[in-house]
Amino acid sequence: MRAWRALGALLPAVVLAAGCGIRATDVVEAGEPAIVQVGPAGQQGTVLYFVSSSSAARVLPVVRLDRSQEGSGVYGGATPAGGAERALDMLMAGPSKAEQDAGLRSELPTRRIALTVELSAQGVQVTLDAEVTGLSEPARQQLFCTAAQARTADRGEAVTVTGTDGVIGPAHCSV
């Protein structure tokens, strides 16, 4: 009986000591994140990128469903320049009340800015009637990611933004 008690008292110490030899490992890459459908099938949506209030540098995608085009197809693939201009107009207007309540914000200027979008073999060319070289990195990512997403669903397009004070890019969405 004493042997069992001694073993029972010794067992937790042995288990704790055995755990001390576990070595830390680096992060293991497991590939690209999963892509999921976030809206009802057959509805088009516009993907915008806003900054999380919980982290100043974290840019997150937000899908705004376009209820006026129900049944017109699935979002994705090449979009005409008008689609990119519309997406950037929506981005420049800032997050909706619901998006703000969810902790999202924009680091882009809040005043009305004229913009044009041209699509070319080099990617998306955005021209803004505003200064762009002083934009923070999250603000730049908001522009790059929203413009690239409006062109191709995989955000792989190079985006160049020209403003009244210079050019940023070409760059790719890093989100």
Short mmCIF file of N, CA and C in Angstrom, two decimals:
data_model
loop_
_atom_site.label_atom_id
_atom_site.label_comp_id
_atom_site.label_asym_id
_atom_site.label_seq_id
_atom_site.Cartn_x
_atom_site.Cartn_y
_atom_site.Cartn_z
N MET A 1 0.81 -1.19 0.00
CA MET A 1 0.00 0.00 0.00
C MET A 1 0.86 1.25 0.00
N ARG A 2 1.95 1.21 0.78
CA ARG A 2 2.85 2.36 0.82
C ARG A 2 3.50 2.59 -0.53
N ALA A 3 3.77 1.54 -1.24
CA ALA A 3 4.40 1.66 -2.56
C ALA A 3 3.48 2.42 -3.52
N TRP A 4 2.18 2.10 -3.43
CA TRP A 4 1.22 2.80 -4.30
C TRP A 4 1.12 4.27 -3.94
N ARG A 5 1.13 4.58 -2.65
CA ARG A 5 1.08 5.98 -2.22
C ARG A 5 2.33 6.73 -2.66
N ALA A 6 3.47 6.10 -2.51
CA ALA A 6 4.73 6.72 -2.92
C ALA A 6 4.73 6.97 -4.43
N LEU A 7 4.23 5.97 -5.18
CA LEU A 7 4.15 6.11 -6.64
C LEU A 7 3.16 7.22 -7.00
N GLY A 8 2.02 7.25 -6.30
CA GLY A 8 1.02 8.29 -6.55
C GLY A 8 1.55 9.69 -6.25
N ALA A 9 2.37 9.83 -5.23
CA ALA A 9 2.95 11.13 -4.89
C ALA A 9 4.07 11.50 -5.86
N LEU A 10 4.76 10.54 -6.39
CA LEU A 10 5.88 10.77 -7.27
C LEU A 10 5.44 11.02 -8.73
N LEU A 11 4.30 10.49 -9.12
CA LEU A 11 3.83 10.57 -10.50
C LEU A 11 3.65 12.02 -10.99
N PRO A 12 2.98 12.90 -10.24
CA PRO A 12 2.86 14.29 -10.74
C PRO A 12 4.21 14.97 -10.94
N ALA A 13 5.17 14.71 -10.07
CA ALA A 13 6.49 15.31 -10.21
C ALA A 13 7.18 14.81 -11.48
N VAL A 14 7.02 13.53 -11.78
CA VAL A 14 7.63 12.95 -12.99
C VAL A 14 6.97 13.55 -14.23
N VAL A 15 5.65 13.69 -14.23
CA VAL A 15 4.94 14.25 -15.37
C VAL A 15 5.37 15.70 -15.60
N LEU A 16 5.48 16.50 -14.54
CA LEU A 16 5.91 17.89 -14.68
C LEU A 16 7.34 17.98 -15.19
N ALA A 17 8.21 17.14 -14.69
CA ALA A 17 9.60 17.16 -15.13
C ALA A 17 9.73 16.76 -16.60
N ALA A 18 8.91 15.85 -17.05
CA ALA A 18 8.96 15.39 -18.44
C ALA A 18 8.54 16.50 -19.40
N GLY A 19 7.64 17.37 -18.97
CA GLY A 19 7.17 18.46 -19.82
C GLY A 19 8.19 19.55 -20.02
N CYS A 20 9.22 19.61 -19.20
CA CYS A 20 10.24 20.65 -19.30
C CYS A 20 11.12 20.49 -20.52
N GLY A 21 11.16 19.34 -21.11
CA GLY A 21 12.04 19.08 -22.24
C GLY A 21 11.42 19.41 -23.59
N ILE A 22 10.23 19.98 -23.62
CA ILE A 22 9.58 20.29 -24.89
C ILE A 22 10.22 21.55 -25.46
N ARG A 23 10.71 21.44 -26.68
CA ARG A 23 11.36 22.58 -27.31
C ARG A 23 10.33 23.41 -28.08
N ALA A 24 10.55 24.72 -28.11
CA ALA A 24 9.68 25.62 -28.88
C ALA A 24 9.95 25.42 -30.36
N THR A 25 8.93 25.62 -31.18
CA THR A 25 9.09 25.51 -32.63
C THR A 25 8.68 26.83 -33.27
N ASP A 26 9.14 27.04 -34.49
CA ASP A 26 8.73 28.21 -35.25
C ASP A 26 7.32 27.99 -35.77
N VAL A 27 6.73 29.08 -36.28
CA VAL A 27 5.41 28.99 -36.90
C VAL A 27 5.51 28.11 -38.12
N VAL A 28 4.57 27.20 -38.27
CA VAL A 28 4.54 26.31 -39.42
C VAL A 28 3.55 26.86 -40.43
N GLU A 29 4.05 27.20 -41.62
CA GLU A 29 3.18 27.72 -42.67
C GLU A 29 2.29 26.60 -43.19
N ALA A 30 1.01 26.90 -43.36
CA ALA A 30 0.08 25.87 -43.81
C ALA A 30 -0.63 26.27 -45.09
N GLY A 31 -0.09 27.24 -45.83
CA GLY A 31 -0.71 27.63 -47.09
C GLY A 31 -1.59 28.85 -46.96
N GLU A 32 -2.32 29.13 -48.02
CA GLU A 32 -3.19 30.30 -48.08
C GLU A 32 -4.42 30.12 -47.19
N PRO A 33 -4.99 31.24 -46.72
CA PRO A 33 -6.20 31.13 -45.92
C PRO A 33 -7.37 30.63 -46.77
N ALA A 34 -8.34 30.05 -46.12
CA ALA A 34 -9.51 29.55 -46.82
C ALA A 34 -10.32 30.70 -47.40
N ILE A 35 -10.95 30.45 -48.53
CA ILE A 35 -11.84 31.43 -49.15
C ILE A 35 -13.25 30.89 -48.98
N VAL A 36 -14.12 31.72 -48.43
CA VAL A 36 -15.48 31.29 -48.19
C VAL A 36 -16.46 32.27 -48.80
N GLN A 37 -17.64 31.80 -49.10
CA GLN A 37 -18.70 32.66 -49.59
C GLN A 37 -19.36 33.30 -48.38
N VAL A 38 -19.43 34.65 -48.37
CA VAL A 38 -19.96 35.34 -47.20
C VAL A 38 -21.35 35.90 -47.43
N GLY A 39 -21.85 35.85 -48.64
CA GLY A 39 -23.18 36.37 -48.93
C GLY A 39 -24.01 35.30 -49.60
N PRO A 40 -25.29 35.56 -49.72
CA PRO A 40 -26.16 34.60 -50.39
C PRO A 40 -25.74 34.40 -51.85
N ALA A 41 -25.85 33.19 -52.34
CA ALA A 41 -25.50 32.89 -53.72
C ALA A 41 -26.30 33.76 -54.67
N GLY A 42 -25.64 34.22 -55.71
CA GLY A 42 -26.32 35.02 -56.72
C GLY A 42 -26.33 36.51 -56.42
N GLN A 43 -25.83 36.94 -55.29
CA GLN A 43 -25.77 38.37 -54.98
C GLN A 43 -24.37 38.87 -55.19
N GLN A 44 -24.26 40.04 -55.79
CA GLN A 44 -22.95 40.64 -55.96
C GLN A 44 -22.61 41.44 -54.72
N GLY A 45 -21.35 41.50 -54.43
CA GLY A 45 -20.89 42.27 -53.30
C GLY A 45 -19.65 43.04 -53.67
N THR A 46 -19.36 44.07 -52.91
CA THR A 46 -18.16 44.86 -53.10
C THR A 46 -17.30 44.68 -51.86
N VAL A 47 -16.05 44.31 -52.06
CA VAL A 47 -15.14 44.11 -50.94
C VAL A 47 -14.35 45.40 -50.73
N LEU A 48 -14.45 45.92 -49.51
CA LEU A 48 -13.73 47.12 -49.11
C LEU A 48 -12.79 46.75 -47.98
N TYR A 49 -11.75 47.51 -47.79
CA TYR A 49 -10.79 47.23 -46.73
C TYR A 49 -10.74 48.40 -45.76
N PHE A 50 -11.00 48.10 -44.48
CA PHE A 50 -10.97 49.10 -43.42
C PHE A 50 -9.98 48.67 -42.35
N VAL A 51 -9.64 49.61 -41.48
CA VAL A 51 -8.66 49.37 -40.43
C VAL A 51 -9.38 48.97 -39.16
N SER A 52 -8.88 47.94 -38.50
CA SER A 52 -9.45 47.49 -37.23
C SER A 52 -9.05 48.48 -36.14
N SER A 53 -10.01 48.90 -35.33
CA SER A 53 -9.72 49.82 -34.23
C SER A 53 -8.89 49.14 -33.14
N SER A 54 -8.91 47.82 -33.11
CA SER A 54 -8.15 47.11 -32.09
C SER A 54 -6.66 47.05 -32.40
N SER A 55 -6.30 47.29 -33.66
CA SER A 55 -4.90 47.26 -34.07
C SER A 55 -4.70 48.26 -35.19
N ALA A 56 -3.88 49.27 -34.97
CA ALA A 56 -3.74 50.36 -35.93
C ALA A 56 -3.26 49.91 -37.31
N ALA A 57 -2.52 48.84 -37.40
CA ALA A 57 -1.97 48.42 -38.68
C ALA A 57 -2.73 47.27 -39.32
N ARG A 58 -3.78 46.79 -38.72
CA ARG A 58 -4.48 45.62 -39.26
C ARG A 58 -5.62 46.06 -40.18
N VAL A 59 -5.50 45.71 -41.44
CA VAL A 59 -6.51 46.04 -42.45
C VAL A 59 -7.34 44.79 -42.71
N LEU A 60 -8.67 44.95 -42.64
CA LEU A 60 -9.57 43.80 -42.77
C LEU A 60 -10.54 44.00 -43.93
N PRO A 61 -10.90 42.91 -44.64
CA PRO A 61 -11.90 43.02 -45.71
C PRO A 61 -13.32 43.05 -45.14
N VAL A 62 -14.15 43.84 -45.81
CA VAL A 62 -15.57 43.93 -45.45
C VAL A 62 -16.35 43.76 -46.75
N VAL A 63 -17.36 42.92 -46.74
CA VAL A 63 -18.18 42.72 -47.93
C VAL A 63 -19.48 43.50 -47.77
N ARG A 64 -19.74 44.37 -48.70
CA ARG A 64 -21.03 45.07 -48.75
C ARG A 64 -21.82 44.46 -49.89
N LEU A 65 -22.95 43.87 -49.53
CA LEU A 65 -23.80 43.25 -50.54
C LEU A 65 -24.57 44.31 -51.30
N ASP A 66 -24.70 44.09 -52.60
CA ASP A 66 -25.43 45.02 -53.45
C ASP A 66 -26.79 44.41 -53.74
N ARG A 67 -27.77 44.82 -52.99
CA ARG A 67 -29.10 44.24 -53.11
C ARG A 67 -29.82 44.66 -54.40
N SER A 68 -29.35 45.70 -55.07
CA SER A 68 -30.00 46.16 -56.30
C SER A 68 -29.69 45.25 -57.47
N GLN A 69 -28.70 44.35 -57.33
CA GLN A 69 -28.32 43.48 -58.44
C GLN A 69 -28.57 42.02 -58.12
N GLU A 70 -29.56 41.72 -57.32
CA GLU A 70 -29.84 40.34 -56.94
C GLU A 70 -30.04 39.47 -58.17
N GLY A 71 -29.43 38.30 -58.12
CA GLY A 71 -29.61 37.35 -59.20
C GLY A 71 -28.77 37.64 -60.43
N SER A 72 -27.86 38.63 -60.36
CA SER A 72 -27.10 38.99 -61.55
C SER A 72 -25.79 38.22 -61.69
N GLY A 73 -25.50 37.34 -60.79
CA GLY A 73 -24.28 36.55 -60.92
C GLY A 73 -23.48 36.52 -59.64
N VAL A 74 -22.39 35.80 -59.69
CA VAL A 74 -21.53 35.65 -58.52
C VAL A 74 -20.39 36.64 -58.64
N TYR A 75 -20.05 37.31 -57.54
CA TYR A 75 -18.96 38.26 -57.54
C TYR A 75 -17.64 37.56 -57.78
N GLY A 76 -16.79 38.18 -58.56
CA GLY A 76 -15.46 37.63 -58.79
C GLY A 76 -15.05 37.83 -60.23
N GLY A 77 -13.77 37.62 -60.49
CA GLY A 77 -13.27 37.78 -61.84
C GLY A 77 -13.07 39.23 -62.19
N ALA A 78 -12.80 39.48 -63.47
CA ALA A 78 -12.52 40.84 -63.92
C ALA A 78 -13.77 41.71 -63.81
N THR A 79 -13.57 42.92 -63.35
CA THR A 79 -14.65 43.88 -63.20
C THR A 79 -14.30 45.10 -64.03
N PRO A 80 -15.25 45.72 -64.72
CA PRO A 80 -14.93 46.90 -65.49
C PRO A 80 -14.44 48.02 -64.58
N ALA A 81 -13.78 49.03 -65.19
CA ALA A 81 -13.22 50.14 -64.41
C ALA A 81 -14.29 50.80 -63.55
N GLY A 82 -15.53 50.88 -64.04
CA GLY A 82 -16.61 51.47 -63.26
C GLY A 82 -16.81 50.77 -61.94
N GLY A 83 -16.60 49.45 -61.89
CA GLY A 83 -16.71 48.70 -60.65
C GLY A 83 -15.63 49.09 -59.67
N ALA A 84 -14.41 49.31 -60.18
CA ALA A 84 -13.30 49.73 -59.32
C ALA A 84 -13.53 51.15 -58.81
N GLU A 85 -14.01 52.04 -59.68
CA GLU A 85 -14.31 53.42 -59.24
C GLU A 85 -15.40 53.41 -58.17
N ARG A 86 -16.41 52.60 -58.39
CA ARG A 86 -17.51 52.51 -57.41
C ARG A 86 -16.99 52.00 -56.07
N ALA A 87 -16.14 50.96 -56.11
CA ALA A 87 -15.59 50.41 -54.87
C ALA A 87 -14.74 51.46 -54.14
N LEU A 88 -13.91 52.20 -54.88
CA LEU A 88 -13.08 53.22 -54.25
C LEU A 88 -13.92 54.39 -53.73
N ASP A 89 -14.99 54.74 -54.44
CA ASP A 89 -15.92 55.77 -53.93
C ASP A 89 -16.51 55.33 -52.59
N MET A 90 -16.92 54.06 -52.53
CA MET A 90 -17.49 53.54 -51.28
C MET A 90 -16.43 53.53 -50.17
N LEU A 91 -15.20 53.18 -50.52
CA LEU A 91 -14.10 53.17 -49.55
C LEU A 91 -13.86 54.58 -49.01
N MET A 92 -13.80 55.55 -49.91
CA MET A 92 -13.53 56.93 -49.50
C MET A 92 -14.66 57.50 -48.63
N ALA A 93 -15.87 56.99 -48.78
CA ALA A 93 -16.99 57.44 -47.95
C ALA A 93 -16.84 56.94 -46.51
N GLY A 94 -15.98 55.96 -46.31
CA GLY A 94 -15.72 55.46 -44.97
C GLY A 94 -16.65 54.32 -44.57
N PRO A 95 -16.39 53.77 -43.40
CA PRO A 95 -17.22 52.65 -42.93
C PRO A 95 -18.64 53.09 -42.58
N SER A 96 -19.57 52.19 -42.79
CA SER A 96 -20.97 52.46 -42.42
C SER A 96 -21.09 52.47 -40.90
N LYS A 97 -22.24 52.84 -40.41
CA LYS A 97 -22.49 52.86 -38.97
C LYS A 97 -22.28 51.46 -38.38
N ALA A 98 -22.80 50.44 -39.06
CA ALA A 98 -22.65 49.06 -38.57
C ALA A 98 -21.17 48.65 -38.56
N GLU A 99 -20.43 49.06 -39.58
CA GLU A 99 -19.01 48.73 -39.63
C GLU A 99 -18.24 49.47 -38.52
N GLN A 100 -18.61 50.71 -38.26
CA GLN A 100 -17.99 51.46 -37.16
C GLN A 100 -18.30 50.80 -35.82
N ASP A 101 -19.55 50.37 -35.66
CA ASP A 101 -19.95 49.68 -34.42
C ASP A 101 -19.17 48.37 -34.23
N ALA A 102 -18.74 47.78 -35.35
CA ALA A 102 -17.95 46.54 -35.29
C ALA A 102 -16.47 46.82 -35.04
N GLY A 103 -16.12 48.10 -34.90
CA GLY A 103 -14.73 48.46 -34.58
C GLY A 103 -13.86 48.75 -35.79
N LEU A 104 -14.46 49.09 -36.92
CA LEU A 104 -13.69 49.40 -38.12
C LEU A 104 -13.65 50.91 -38.35
N ARG A 105 -12.55 51.37 -38.94
CA ARG A 105 -12.39 52.79 -39.25
C ARG A 105 -11.55 52.90 -40.52
N SER A 106 -11.41 54.12 -41.01
CA SER A 106 -10.60 54.37 -42.19
C SER A 106 -9.49 55.35 -41.84
N GLU A 107 -8.34 55.18 -42.46
CA GLU A 107 -7.25 56.13 -42.30
C GLU A 107 -7.10 57.02 -43.52
N LEU A 108 -8.07 56.94 -44.42
CA LEU A 108 -8.07 57.79 -45.61
C LEU A 108 -8.71 59.14 -45.30
N PRO A 109 -8.41 60.17 -46.08
CA PRO A 109 -9.04 61.48 -45.85
C PRO A 109 -10.55 61.38 -45.91
N THR A 110 -11.23 62.14 -45.07
CA THR A 110 -12.69 62.06 -45.02
C THR A 110 -13.38 63.03 -45.97
N ARG A 111 -12.65 63.97 -46.54
CA ARG A 111 -13.30 64.90 -47.47
C ARG A 111 -13.55 64.22 -48.81
N ARG A 112 -14.46 64.77 -49.57
CA ARG A 112 -14.81 64.21 -50.88
C ARG A 112 -13.62 64.37 -51.82
N ILE A 113 -13.19 63.30 -52.43
CA ILE A 113 -12.03 63.31 -53.31
C ILE A 113 -12.44 62.78 -54.68
N ALA A 114 -12.09 63.54 -55.73
CA ALA A 114 -12.35 63.08 -57.09
C ALA A 114 -11.33 62.00 -57.43
N LEU A 115 -11.79 60.95 -58.10
CA LEU A 115 -10.88 59.87 -58.46
C LEU A 115 -11.24 59.30 -59.82
N THR A 116 -10.22 58.75 -60.46
CA THR A 116 -10.42 58.01 -61.70
C THR A 116 -9.63 56.72 -61.61
N VAL A 117 -10.10 55.71 -62.32
CA VAL A 117 -9.43 54.41 -62.33
C VAL A 117 -9.27 53.98 -63.78
N GLU A 118 -8.05 53.57 -64.11
CA GLU A 118 -7.78 53.03 -65.44
C GLU A 118 -7.20 51.63 -65.25
N LEU A 119 -7.63 50.73 -66.10
CA LEU A 119 -7.12 49.36 -66.06
C LEU A 119 -6.18 49.17 -67.23
N SER A 120 -5.02 48.61 -66.98
CA SER A 120 -4.05 48.39 -68.06
C SER A 120 -3.33 47.07 -67.82
N ALA A 121 -2.44 46.75 -68.74
CA ALA A 121 -1.65 45.53 -68.60
C ALA A 121 -0.73 45.61 -67.38
N GLN A 122 -0.39 46.82 -66.94
CA GLN A 122 0.46 47.00 -65.76
C GLN A 122 -0.33 46.91 -64.45
N GLY A 123 -1.63 46.87 -64.52
CA GLY A 123 -2.45 46.78 -63.32
C GLY A 123 -3.47 47.89 -63.24
N VAL A 124 -3.80 48.26 -62.04
CA VAL A 124 -4.82 49.28 -61.79
C VAL A 124 -4.11 50.61 -61.53
N GLN A 125 -4.49 51.63 -62.28
CA GLN A 125 -3.94 52.98 -62.13
C GLN A 125 -5.03 53.85 -61.51
N VAL A 126 -4.82 54.30 -60.28
CA VAL A 126 -5.79 55.14 -59.57
C VAL A 126 -5.23 56.55 -59.49
N THR A 127 -6.04 57.53 -59.83
CA THR A 127 -5.65 58.93 -59.72
C THR A 127 -6.60 59.61 -58.76
N LEU A 128 -6.03 60.24 -57.72
CA LEU A 128 -6.82 60.93 -56.71
C LEU A 128 -6.52 62.42 -56.73
N ASP A 129 -7.51 63.23 -56.46
CA ASP A 129 -7.33 64.67 -56.34
C ASP A 129 -7.01 64.98 -54.88
N ALA A 130 -5.91 64.41 -54.40
CA ALA A 130 -5.49 64.58 -53.01
C ALA A 130 -4.03 64.18 -52.89
N GLU A 131 -3.40 64.56 -51.81
CA GLU A 131 -2.02 64.15 -51.54
C GLU A 131 -2.01 62.69 -51.12
N VAL A 132 -1.05 61.94 -51.63
CA VAL A 132 -1.01 60.50 -51.33
C VAL A 132 0.30 60.04 -50.70
N THR A 133 1.40 60.78 -50.91
CA THR A 133 2.69 60.30 -50.43
C THR A 133 2.79 60.28 -48.91
N GLY A 134 1.97 61.06 -48.22
CA GLY A 134 1.99 61.08 -46.76
C GLY A 134 1.02 60.11 -46.11
N LEU A 135 0.33 59.30 -46.91
CA LEU A 135 -0.63 58.35 -46.35
C LEU A 135 0.08 57.29 -45.51
N SER A 136 -0.53 56.91 -44.42
CA SER A 136 0.02 55.84 -43.57
C SER A 136 -0.01 54.52 -44.34
N GLU A 137 0.74 53.54 -43.87
CA GLU A 137 0.75 52.23 -44.52
C GLU A 137 -0.64 51.57 -44.50
N PRO A 138 -1.39 51.64 -43.38
CA PRO A 138 -2.74 51.07 -43.44
C PRO A 138 -3.63 51.77 -44.47
N ALA A 139 -3.52 53.08 -44.61
CA ALA A 139 -4.32 53.81 -45.60
C ALA A 139 -3.92 53.36 -47.01
N ARG A 140 -2.63 53.19 -47.25
CA ARG A 140 -2.17 52.71 -48.55
C ARG A 140 -2.72 51.32 -48.84
N GLN A 141 -2.69 50.45 -47.83
CA GLN A 141 -3.21 49.10 -48.01
C GLN A 141 -4.71 49.12 -48.28
N GLN A 142 -5.43 50.05 -47.65
CA GLN A 142 -6.86 50.18 -47.93
C GLN A 142 -7.07 50.43 -49.42
N LEU A 143 -6.28 51.35 -49.98
CA LEU A 143 -6.40 51.68 -51.40
C LEU A 143 -5.96 50.52 -52.29
N PHE A 144 -4.76 49.97 -52.01
CA PHE A 144 -4.23 48.90 -52.86
C PHE A 144 -5.16 47.70 -52.86
N CYS A 145 -5.60 47.28 -51.69
CA CYS A 145 -6.42 46.06 -51.58
C CYS A 145 -7.80 46.25 -52.20
N THR A 146 -8.44 47.39 -51.94
CA THR A 146 -9.78 47.61 -52.50
C THR A 146 -9.72 47.71 -54.02
N ALA A 147 -8.73 48.43 -54.56
CA ALA A 147 -8.61 48.56 -56.02
C ALA A 147 -8.29 47.22 -56.66
N ALA A 148 -7.36 46.46 -56.07
CA ALA A 148 -6.99 45.16 -56.64
C ALA A 148 -8.16 44.18 -56.55
N GLN A 149 -8.88 44.17 -55.43
CA GLN A 149 -10.02 43.26 -55.26
C GLN A 149 -11.12 43.59 -56.25
N ALA A 150 -11.30 44.86 -56.55
CA ALA A 150 -12.33 45.25 -57.52
C ALA A 150 -11.98 44.77 -58.92
N ARG A 151 -10.70 44.59 -59.17
CA ARG A 151 -10.26 44.13 -60.49
C ARG A 151 -10.24 42.61 -60.58
N THR A 152 -9.64 41.95 -59.59
CA THR A 152 -9.56 40.49 -59.58
C THR A 152 -9.84 39.99 -58.17
N ALA A 153 -10.54 38.91 -58.06
CA ALA A 153 -10.94 38.40 -56.75
C ALA A 153 -9.76 37.94 -55.91
N ASP A 154 -8.59 37.72 -56.52
CA ASP A 154 -7.46 37.23 -55.73
C ASP A 154 -6.53 38.33 -55.24
N ARG A 155 -6.84 39.57 -55.47
CA ARG A 155 -6.07 40.74 -55.03
C ARG A 155 -4.65 40.73 -55.58
N GLY A 156 -4.41 40.06 -56.70
CA GLY A 156 -3.07 39.93 -57.24
C GLY A 156 -2.63 41.08 -58.14
N GLU A 157 -3.50 41.98 -58.49
CA GLU A 157 -3.16 43.09 -59.37
C GLU A 157 -2.21 44.07 -58.72
N ALA A 158 -1.28 44.60 -59.50
CA ALA A 158 -0.44 45.70 -59.04
C ALA A 158 -1.28 46.98 -59.10
N VAL A 159 -1.15 47.83 -58.10
CA VAL A 159 -1.92 49.07 -58.03
C VAL A 159 -0.94 50.23 -57.90
N THR A 160 -1.15 51.26 -58.72
CA THR A 160 -0.38 52.49 -58.64
C THR A 160 -1.35 53.62 -58.34
N VAL A 161 -1.04 54.42 -57.34
CA VAL A 161 -1.91 55.54 -56.96
C VAL A 161 -1.15 56.84 -57.20
N THR A 162 -1.73 57.70 -58.01
CA THR A 162 -1.15 59.01 -58.30
C THR A 162 -2.00 60.07 -57.61
N GLY A 163 -1.33 60.97 -56.91
CA GLY A 163 -2.01 62.06 -56.24
C GLY A 163 -1.45 63.39 -56.67
N THR A 164 -1.87 64.45 -56.02
CA THR A 164 -1.41 65.79 -56.36
C THR A 164 0.04 66.03 -55.98
N ASP A 165 0.59 65.17 -55.12
CA ASP A 165 1.97 65.35 -54.65
C ASP A 165 2.93 64.25 -55.10
N GLY A 166 2.49 63.30 -55.87
CA GLY A 166 3.38 62.24 -56.32
C GLY A 166 2.66 60.93 -56.54
N VAL A 167 3.46 59.85 -56.56
CA VAL A 167 2.96 58.52 -56.87
C VAL A 167 3.37 57.54 -55.78
N ILE A 168 2.46 56.62 -55.42
CA ILE A 168 2.81 55.50 -54.55
C ILE A 168 2.52 54.22 -55.34
N GLY A 169 3.39 53.26 -55.22
CA GLY A 169 3.23 52.03 -55.95
C GLY A 169 4.12 52.05 -57.18
N PRO A 170 4.04 51.05 -58.03
CA PRO A 170 3.06 49.97 -57.97
C PRO A 170 3.32 49.06 -56.76
N ALA A 171 2.23 48.62 -56.19
CA ALA A 171 2.30 47.75 -55.02
C ALA A 171 1.15 46.75 -55.08
N HIS A 172 1.30 45.70 -54.29
CA HIS A 172 0.27 44.66 -54.21
C HIS A 172 -0.35 44.70 -52.83
N CYS A 173 -1.55 44.21 -52.74
CA CYS A 173 -2.24 44.08 -51.46
C CYS A 173 -1.47 43.07 -50.60
N SER A 174 -1.17 43.45 -49.37
CA SER A 174 -0.43 42.54 -48.49
C SER A 174 -1.32 41.87 -47.46
N VAL A 175 -2.62 42.04 -47.61
CA VAL A 175 -3.56 41.45 -46.63
C VAL A 175 -3.94 40.08 -47.09
#
